[in-house]
Amino acid sequence: MEQPPHIMVVDDDREIRDLLARFLEKHRLRVTAVRDCRDARRAWANGHYQLVVLDLMLPGEPGLDFARWLRSQSDVPIVMLTAMGEETDRIIGLELGADDYVPKPFNPRELLARIRAVLRRAGDSMGGPRHDGGSRPLRFAGWTLEPARRRLLNPDGVEVALTGGEYDLLLALAERANRVLTRDMLLDLLRGRQAGPFDRAIDVAISRLRRKLEDDGRNAQLIKTVRGGGYVLAATVEHA
């Protein structure tokens, strides 16, 4: 029998840690819960995790600093817990490569749904195998997107590191090349929810993708912004 996904929960509130540990374990997830970044680093060194749930408001070292360190170590998916009104921290977290966020106070069932969605995007599918093997690569402007291996190759054939969210966003754009996709459409495609008035997750992810696709300026206009509309991948996409 395959092991269920192992989740690290980092939150300084003991009641929240205990609640999440019990709830997530009840739904077939293994959980290691820690109170701060120091304990999280120690747990990271001693375990293998498929996802990290990270509170940004932590004693001592801020959660954002740990997210920055964690992203330098691994592409493990990160789901942030943020207090209402922490828009700046949320945006910075997304810029660092976090895959999703849940505002506090939250419903544990919503967090579970977000965790499952991120795990599916990352390829864990709640501990099971992926089922997109055999998907043909997509090629555009010299770049190659490989759905079967969930990776992006630049025109020189070198893999470019993408987070799970960045990969899924680029795939959504590539599969609908030369079509304008609004932020609401992209959020619905990626997360199944509508954009809130302060939800800049898509804008942040687009900005990160543009930086990675610029390739010394040759593809600076590959992802275009349509004023009042959304975003479009302005390229001819071919199936290999």
PDB file of C-alpha atoms in Angstrom:
ATOM      1  CA  MET A   1       0.000   0.000   0.000  1.00  0.00           C
ATOM      2  CA  GLU A   2       1.319   3.432  -0.955  1.00  0.00           C
ATOM      3  CA  GLN A   3       2.036   5.942   1.774  1.00  0.00           C
ATOM      4  CA  PRO A   4      -0.353   8.925   1.889  1.00  0.00           C
ATOM      5  CA  PRO A   5       1.155  12.354   1.142  1.00  0.00           C
ATOM      6  CA  HIS A   6       3.187  13.819   4.002  1.00  0.00           C
ATOM      7  CA  ILE A   7       2.206  17.392   4.906  1.00  0.00           C
ATOM      8  CA  MET A   8       4.120  19.809   7.125  1.00  0.00           C
ATOM      9  CA  VAL A   9       1.965  22.325   9.016  1.00  0.00           C
ATOM     10  CA  VAL A  10       3.798  25.379  10.409  1.00  0.00           C
ATOM     11  CA  ASP A  11       1.650  27.461  12.774  1.00  0.00           C
ATOM     12  CA  ASP A  12       2.384  28.925  16.187  1.00  0.00           C
ATOM     13  CA  ASP A  13      -1.212  28.434  17.389  1.00  0.00           C
ATOM     14  CA  ARG A  14      -1.331  25.076  19.158  1.00  0.00           C
ATOM     15  CA  GLU A  15      -5.094  24.729  18.778  1.00  0.00           C
ATOM     16  CA  ILE A  16      -4.858  25.257  15.018  1.00  0.00           C
ATOM     17  CA  ARG A  17      -1.953  22.803  14.742  1.00  0.00           C
ATOM     18  CA  ASP A  18      -3.806  20.112  16.682  1.00  0.00           C
ATOM     19  CA  LEU A  19      -7.062  20.719  14.805  1.00  0.00           C
ATOM     20  CA  LEU A  20      -5.393  20.529  11.407  1.00  0.00           C
ATOM     21  CA  ALA A  21      -3.355  17.472  12.326  1.00  0.00           C
ATOM     22  CA  ARG A  22      -6.453  15.557  13.423  1.00  0.00           C
ATOM     23  CA  PHE A  23      -8.564  16.747  10.505  1.00  0.00           C
ATOM     24  CA  LEU A  24      -5.992  16.099   7.768  1.00  0.00           C
ATOM     25  CA  GLU A  25      -5.003  12.717   9.169  1.00  0.00           C
ATOM     26  CA  LYS A  26      -8.683  11.778   9.209  1.00  0.00           C
ATOM     27  CA  HIS A  27      -8.660  12.471   5.464  1.00  0.00           C
ATOM     28  CA  ARG A  28      -5.710  10.212   4.642  1.00  0.00           C
ATOM     29  CA  LEU A  29      -2.811  12.630   4.976  1.00  0.00           C
ATOM     30  CA  ARG A  30       0.262  12.243   7.162  1.00  0.00           C
ATOM     31  CA  VAL A  31       0.974  15.389   9.160  1.00  0.00           C
ATOM     32  CA  THR A  32       3.992  16.792  10.957  1.00  0.00           C
ATOM     33  CA  ALA A  33       2.976  19.960  12.833  1.00  0.00           C
ATOM     34  CA  VAL A  34       5.545  22.465  14.155  1.00  0.00           C
ATOM     35  CA  ARG A  35       5.263  25.860  15.847  1.00  0.00           C
ATOM     36  CA  ASP A  36       7.973  27.993  14.204  1.00  0.00           C
ATOM     37  CA  CYS A  37      10.580  28.218  11.461  1.00  0.00           C
ATOM     38  CA  ARG A  38      13.361  26.728  13.572  1.00  0.00           C
ATOM     39  CA  ASP A  39      11.339  23.580  14.218  1.00  0.00           C
ATOM     40  CA  ALA A  40      10.252  23.572  10.573  1.00  0.00           C
ATOM     41  CA  ARG A  41      13.854  23.560   9.339  1.00  0.00           C
ATOM     42  CA  ARG A  42      14.636  20.689  11.697  1.00  0.00           C
ATOM     43  CA  ALA A  43      11.579  18.742  10.510  1.00  0.00           C
ATOM     44  CA  TRP A  44      12.463  19.432   6.875  1.00  0.00           C
ATOM     45  CA  ALA A  45      15.933  17.947   7.360  1.00  0.00           C
ATOM     46  CA  ASN A  46      14.490  14.798   8.915  1.00  0.00           C
ATOM     47  CA  GLY A  47      11.583  14.055   6.595  1.00  0.00           C
ATOM     48  CA  HIS A  48      10.233  13.998   3.049  1.00  0.00           C
ATOM     49  CA  TYR A  49       7.195  16.187   2.401  1.00  0.00           C
ATOM     50  CA  GLN A  50       4.803  16.591  -0.498  1.00  0.00           C
ATOM     51  CA  LEU A  51       3.404  19.943   0.667  1.00  0.00           C
ATOM     52  CA  VAL A  52       3.916  22.620   3.339  1.00  0.00           C
ATOM     53  CA  VAL A  53       1.089  24.603   4.965  1.00  0.00           C
ATOM     54  CA  LEU A  54       2.766  27.769   6.231  1.00  0.00           C
ATOM     55  CA  ASP A  55       1.394  30.499   8.481  1.00  0.00           C
ATOM     56  CA  LEU A  56       3.021  33.822   7.602  1.00  0.00           C
ATOM     57  CA  MET A  57       2.626  35.327  11.092  1.00  0.00           C
ATOM     58  CA  LEU A  58       5.142  33.368  13.163  1.00  0.00           C
ATOM     59  CA  PRO A  59       7.217  34.240  16.244  1.00  0.00           C
ATOM     60  CA  GLY A  60      10.870  34.912  15.566  1.00  0.00           C
ATOM     61  CA  GLU A  61      11.665  34.302  11.920  1.00  0.00           C
ATOM     62  CA  PRO A  62       8.787  35.425   9.659  1.00  0.00           C
ATOM     63  CA  GLY A  63       7.001  32.845   7.550  1.00  0.00           C
ATOM     64  CA  LEU A  64       8.034  34.693   4.383  1.00  0.00           C
ATOM     65  CA  ASP A  65      11.706  34.202   5.237  1.00  0.00           C
ATOM     66  CA  PHE A  66      11.126  30.485   5.711  1.00  0.00           C
ATOM     67  CA  ALA A  67       9.229  30.349   2.403  1.00  0.00           C
ATOM     68  CA  ARG A  68      12.200  32.017   0.685  1.00  0.00           C
ATOM     69  CA  TRP A  69      14.603  29.499   2.259  1.00  0.00           C
ATOM     70  CA  LEU A  70      12.329  26.569   1.450  1.00  0.00           C
ATOM     71  CA  ARG A  71      12.002  27.615  -2.187  1.00  0.00           C
ATOM     72  CA  SER A  72      15.812  27.722  -2.427  1.00  0.00           C
ATOM     73  CA  GLN A  73      15.898  24.106  -1.235  1.00  0.00           C
ATOM     74  CA  SER A  74      12.997  22.560  -3.105  1.00  0.00           C
ATOM     75  CA  ASP A  75       9.995  23.054  -5.401  1.00  0.00           C
ATOM     76  CA  VAL A  76       7.713  21.496  -2.761  1.00  0.00           C
ATOM     77  CA  PRO A  77       4.252  23.115  -2.997  1.00  0.00           C
ATOM     78  CA  ILE A  78       3.493  25.769  -0.375  1.00  0.00           C
ATOM     79  CA  VAL A  79       0.008  26.772   0.780  1.00  0.00           C
ATOM     80  CA  MET A  80       0.158  29.959   2.845  1.00  0.00           C
ATOM     81  CA  LEU A  81      -2.128  30.850   5.734  1.00  0.00           C
ATOM     82  CA  THR A  82      -2.626  34.625   5.872  1.00  0.00           C
ATOM     83  CA  ALA A  83      -4.641  36.912   8.131  1.00  0.00           C
ATOM     84  CA  MET A  84      -7.298  39.028   6.494  1.00  0.00           C
ATOM     85  CA  GLY A  85      -5.800  42.279   5.204  1.00  0.00           C
ATOM     86  CA  GLU A  86      -2.271  40.889   4.674  1.00  0.00           C
ATOM     87  CA  GLU A  87      -2.414  41.531   0.940  1.00  0.00           C
ATOM     88  CA  THR A  88       1.210  42.678   0.675  1.00  0.00           C
ATOM     89  CA  ASP A  89       2.569  39.589   2.428  1.00  0.00           C
ATOM     90  CA  ARG A  90       0.307  37.390   0.326  1.00  0.00           C
ATOM     91  CA  ILE A  91       1.607  38.925  -2.907  1.00  0.00           C
ATOM     92  CA  ILE A  92       5.226  38.602  -1.755  1.00  0.00           C
ATOM     93  CA  GLY A  93       4.583  34.962  -0.863  1.00  0.00           C
ATOM     94  CA  LEU A  94       3.167  34.279  -4.311  1.00  0.00           C
ATOM     95  CA  GLU A  95       6.158  36.021  -5.877  1.00  0.00           C
ATOM     96  CA  LEU A  96       8.421  33.692  -3.892  1.00  0.00           C
ATOM     97  CA  GLY A  97       6.691  30.731  -5.504  1.00  0.00           C
ATOM     98  CA  ALA A  98       3.903  29.756  -3.102  1.00  0.00           C
ATOM     99  CA  ASP A  99       1.207  27.777  -4.899  1.00  0.00           C
ATOM    100  CA  ASP A 100      -1.895  29.001  -3.088  1.00  0.00           C
ATOM    101  CA  TYR A 101      -3.111  30.815   0.013  1.00  0.00           C
ATOM    102  CA  VAL A 102      -5.995  30.519   2.448  1.00  0.00           C
ATOM    103  CA  PRO A 103      -7.005  33.554   4.545  1.00  0.00           C
ATOM    104  CA  LYS A 104      -7.602  33.220   8.274  1.00  0.00           C
ATOM    105  CA  PRO A 105     -10.042  32.436   9.765  1.00  0.00           C
ATOM    106  CA  PHE A 106     -10.554  29.445   7.491  1.00  0.00           C
ATOM    107  CA  ASN A 107     -12.699  26.359   7.185  1.00  0.00           C
ATOM    108  CA  PRO A 108     -10.584  23.186   7.451  1.00  0.00           C
ATOM    109  CA  ARG A 109     -12.567  21.674   4.589  1.00  0.00           C
ATOM    110  CA  GLU A 110     -11.597  24.563   2.320  1.00  0.00           C
ATOM    111  CA  LEU A 111      -7.948  24.120   3.257  1.00  0.00           C
ATOM    112  CA  LEU A 112      -8.228  20.378   2.552  1.00  0.00           C
ATOM    113  CA  ALA A 113      -9.726  21.135  -0.871  1.00  0.00           C
ATOM    114  CA  ARG A 114      -6.878  23.547  -1.651  1.00  0.00           C
ATOM    115  CA  ILE A 115      -4.293  20.996  -0.493  1.00  0.00           C
ATOM    116  CA  ARG A 116      -5.798  18.307  -2.692  1.00  0.00           C
ATOM    117  CA  ALA A 117      -5.911  20.651  -5.687  1.00  0.00           C
ATOM    118  CA  VAL A 118      -2.268  21.676  -5.247  1.00  0.00           C
ATOM    119  CA  LEU A 119      -1.185  18.047  -4.817  1.00  0.00           C
ATOM    120  CA  ARG A 120      -2.998  17.113  -8.012  1.00  0.00           C
ATOM    121  CA  ARG A 121      -1.271  19.932  -9.851  1.00  0.00           C
ATOM    122  CA  ALA A 122       2.070  18.895  -8.421  1.00  0.00           C
ATOM    123  CA  GLY A 123       1.525  15.332  -9.567  1.00  0.00           C
ATOM    124  CA  ASP A 124       0.909  13.588  -6.257  1.00  0.00           C
ATOM    125  CA  SER A 125      -2.841  13.160  -6.799  1.00  0.00           C
ATOM    126  CA  MET A 126      -3.335  12.280  -3.145  1.00  0.00           C
ATOM    127  CA  GLY A 127      -0.583   9.710  -3.238  1.00  0.00           C
ATOM    128  CA  GLY A 128      -1.606   8.078  -6.510  1.00  0.00           C
ATOM    129  CA  PRO A 129       0.124   8.099  -9.903  1.00  0.00           C
ATOM    130  CA  ARG A 130      -0.393  10.818 -12.451  1.00  0.00           C
ATOM    131  CA  HIS A 131      -2.586  10.023 -15.416  1.00  0.00           C
ATOM    132  CA  ASP A 132      -1.315  12.524 -17.983  1.00  0.00           C
ATOM    133  CA  GLY A 133       1.424  10.296 -19.357  1.00  0.00           C
ATOM    134  CA  GLY A 134       1.440  10.206 -23.134  1.00  0.00           C
ATOM    135  CA  SER A 135       0.444  13.855 -23.536  1.00  0.00           C
ATOM    136  CA  ARG A 136       2.333  15.293 -26.459  1.00  0.00           C
ATOM    137  CA  PRO A 137       4.796  18.169 -25.899  1.00  0.00           C
ATOM    138  CA  LEU A 138       3.726  21.669 -26.879  1.00  0.00           C
ATOM    139  CA  ARG A 139       6.217  23.832 -28.759  1.00  0.00           C
ATOM    140  CA  PHE A 140       6.062  27.609 -29.129  1.00  0.00           C
ATOM    141  CA  ALA A 141       8.671  30.267 -29.993  1.00  0.00           C
ATOM    142  CA  GLY A 142      11.443  27.714 -29.498  1.00  0.00           C
ATOM    143  CA  TRP A 143      10.172  26.620 -26.062  1.00  0.00           C
ATOM    144  CA  THR A 144       8.907  23.126 -25.274  1.00  0.00           C
ATOM    145  CA  LEU A 145       6.310  22.323 -22.624  1.00  0.00           C
ATOM    146  CA  GLU A 146       6.199  18.632 -21.711  1.00  0.00           C
ATOM    147  CA  PRO A 147       2.896  17.705 -19.995  1.00  0.00           C
ATOM    148  CA  ALA A 148       3.941  14.100 -19.368  1.00  0.00           C
ATOM    149  CA  ARG A 149       6.942  15.271 -17.317  1.00  0.00           C
ATOM    150  CA  ARG A 150       5.522  18.631 -16.213  1.00  0.00           C
ATOM    151  CA  ARG A 151       8.578  20.567 -17.301  1.00  0.00           C
ATOM    152  CA  LEU A 152       9.565  23.486 -19.525  1.00  0.00           C
ATOM    153  CA  LEU A 153      12.620  23.474 -21.806  1.00  0.00           C
ATOM    154  CA  ASN A 154      14.089  26.692 -23.164  1.00  0.00           C
ATOM    155  CA  PRO A 155      15.196  27.075 -26.826  1.00  0.00           C
ATOM    156  CA  ASP A 156      18.581  25.595 -25.889  1.00  0.00           C
ATOM    157  CA  GLY A 157      16.961  22.483 -24.415  1.00  0.00           C
ATOM    158  CA  VAL A 158      17.701  23.464 -20.809  1.00  0.00           C
ATOM    159  CA  GLU A 159      14.975  22.870 -18.233  1.00  0.00           C
ATOM    160  CA  VAL A 160      13.578  26.014 -16.599  1.00  0.00           C
ATOM    161  CA  ALA A 161      12.365  25.530 -13.033  1.00  0.00           C
ATOM    162  CA  LEU A 162       8.654  26.225 -12.555  1.00  0.00           C
ATOM    163  CA  THR A 163       6.475  25.919  -9.497  1.00  0.00           C
ATOM    164  CA  GLY A 164       3.352  23.807  -9.821  1.00  0.00           C
ATOM    165  CA  GLY A 165       1.194  26.894 -10.161  1.00  0.00           C
ATOM    166  CA  GLU A 166       3.451  28.465 -12.804  1.00  0.00           C
ATOM    167  CA  TYR A 167       3.458  25.262 -14.831  1.00  0.00           C
ATOM    168  CA  ASP A 168      -0.342  24.942 -14.796  1.00  0.00           C
ATOM    169  CA  LEU A 169      -0.786  28.597 -15.713  1.00  0.00           C
ATOM    170  CA  LEU A 170       1.568  28.305 -18.679  1.00  0.00           C
ATOM    171  CA  LEU A 171      -0.125  25.084 -19.794  1.00  0.00           C
ATOM    172  CA  ALA A 172      -3.540  26.756 -19.633  1.00  0.00           C
ATOM    173  CA  LEU A 173      -2.252  29.634 -21.783  1.00  0.00           C
ATOM    174  CA  ALA A 174      -0.474  27.331 -24.245  1.00  0.00           C
ATOM    175  CA  GLU A 175      -3.517  25.111 -24.707  1.00  0.00           C
ATOM    176  CA  ARG A 176      -5.517  28.236 -25.561  1.00  0.00           C
ATOM    177  CA  ALA A 177      -2.840  30.158 -27.457  1.00  0.00           C
ATOM    178  CA  ASN A 178      -3.909  33.427 -29.098  1.00  0.00           C
ATOM    179  CA  ARG A 179      -7.113  33.480 -27.028  1.00  0.00           C
ATOM    180  CA  VAL A 180      -7.632  36.150 -24.402  1.00  0.00           C
ATOM    181  CA  LEU A 181      -8.144  34.609 -20.957  1.00  0.00           C
ATOM    182  CA  THR A 182      -9.433  36.842 -18.174  1.00  0.00           C
ATOM    183  CA  ARG A 183      -8.151  36.548 -14.617  1.00  0.00           C
ATOM    184  CA  ASP A 184     -11.468  34.991 -13.580  1.00  0.00           C
ATOM    185  CA  MET A 185     -11.191  32.418 -16.375  1.00  0.00           C
ATOM    186  CA  LEU A 186      -7.627  31.536 -15.395  1.00  0.00           C
ATOM    187  CA  LEU A 187      -8.480  31.276 -11.704  1.00  0.00           C
ATOM    188  CA  ASP A 188     -11.435  29.074 -12.560  1.00  0.00           C
ATOM    189  CA  LEU A 189      -9.274  26.856 -14.771  1.00  0.00           C
ATOM    190  CA  LEU A 190      -6.540  26.533 -12.156  1.00  0.00           C
ATOM    191  CA  ARG A 191      -8.401  26.618  -8.867  1.00  0.00           C
ATOM    192  CA  GLY A 192     -12.113  26.457  -9.550  1.00  0.00           C
ATOM    193  CA  ARG A 193     -12.895  29.758  -7.858  1.00  0.00           C
ATOM    194  CA  GLN A 194     -13.619  33.338  -8.814  1.00  0.00           C
ATOM    195  CA  ALA A 195     -11.150  36.170  -8.317  1.00  0.00           C
ATOM    196  CA  GLY A 196     -11.752  38.504  -5.424  1.00  0.00           C
ATOM    197  CA  PRO A 197     -11.221  42.262  -5.754  1.00  0.00           C
ATOM    198  CA  PHE A 198      -7.757  42.021  -4.155  1.00  0.00           C
ATOM    199  CA  ASP A 199      -6.727  38.665  -5.592  1.00  0.00           C
ATOM    200  CA  ARG A 200      -3.544  39.296  -7.583  1.00  0.00           C
ATOM    201  CA  ALA A 201      -2.393  35.681  -7.686  1.00  0.00           C
ATOM    202  CA  ILE A 202      -2.713  35.474 -11.468  1.00  0.00           C
ATOM    203  CA  ASP A 203      -0.962  38.822 -12.036  1.00  0.00           C
ATOM    204  CA  VAL A 204       1.947  37.753  -9.832  1.00  0.00           C
ATOM    205  CA  ALA A 205       2.270  34.360 -11.537  1.00  0.00           C
ATOM    206  CA  ILE A 206       2.150  36.005 -14.987  1.00  0.00           C
ATOM    207  CA  SER A 207       4.929  38.363 -13.926  1.00  0.00           C
ATOM    208  CA  ARG A 208       7.087  35.434 -12.792  1.00  0.00           C
ATOM    209  CA  LEU A 209       6.438  33.541 -16.015  1.00  0.00           C
ATOM    210  CA  ARG A 210       7.356  36.551 -18.118  1.00  0.00           C
ATOM    211  CA  ARG A 211      10.696  36.862 -16.337  1.00  0.00           C
ATOM    212  CA  LYS A 212      11.436  33.205 -16.992  1.00  0.00           C
ATOM    213  CA  LEU A 213      10.341  33.366 -20.639  1.00  0.00           C
ATOM    214  CA  GLU A 214      12.153  36.576 -21.549  1.00  0.00           C
ATOM    215  CA  ASP A 215      15.248  34.625 -22.569  1.00  0.00           C
ATOM    216  CA  ASP A 216      17.522  37.662 -22.857  1.00  0.00           C
ATOM    217  CA  GLY A 217      14.740  39.779 -24.310  1.00  0.00           C
ATOM    218  CA  ARG A 218      13.916  37.573 -27.284  1.00  0.00           C
ATOM    219  CA  ASN A 219      10.455  36.637 -25.947  1.00  0.00           C
ATOM    220  CA  ALA A 220       9.602  39.704 -23.877  1.00  0.00           C
ATOM    221  CA  GLN A 221       6.190  39.987 -25.580  1.00  0.00           C
ATOM    222  CA  LEU A 222       5.308  36.298 -25.514  1.00  0.00           C
ATOM    223  CA  ILE A 223       2.619  36.731 -22.840  1.00  0.00           C
ATOM    224  CA  LYS A 224       0.670  39.881 -23.592  1.00  0.00           C
ATOM    225  CA  THR A 225      -1.684  41.859 -21.403  1.00  0.00           C
ATOM    226  CA  VAL A 226      -4.977  42.843 -22.989  1.00  0.00           C
ATOM    227  CA  ARG A 227      -6.216  46.027 -21.369  1.00  0.00           C
ATOM    228  CA  GLY A 228      -9.494  45.397 -19.609  1.00  0.00           C
ATOM    229  CA  GLY A 229      -9.441  41.824 -20.804  1.00  0.00           C
ATOM    230  CA  GLY A 230      -6.773  39.541 -19.477  1.00  0.00           C
ATOM    231  CA  TYR A 231      -3.748  37.691 -20.825  1.00  0.00           C
ATOM    232  CA  VAL A 232      -2.872  35.871 -24.023  1.00  0.00           C
ATOM    233  CA  LEU A 233       0.015  33.683 -25.142  1.00  0.00           C
ATOM    234  CA  ALA A 234       0.838  35.330 -28.463  1.00  0.00           C
ATOM    235  CA  ALA A 235       2.516  32.440 -30.246  1.00  0.00           C
ATOM    236  CA  THR A 236       1.841  29.578 -32.583  1.00  0.00           C
ATOM    237  CA  VAL A 237       1.702  26.358 -30.575  1.00  0.00           C
ATOM    238  CA  GLU A 238       2.439  23.036 -32.228  1.00  0.00           C
ATOM    239  CA  HIS A 239       2.060  19.528 -30.845  1.00  0.00           C
ATOM    240  CA  ALA A 240       5.287  17.581 -31.167  1.00  0.00           C
TER     241      ALA A 240
END
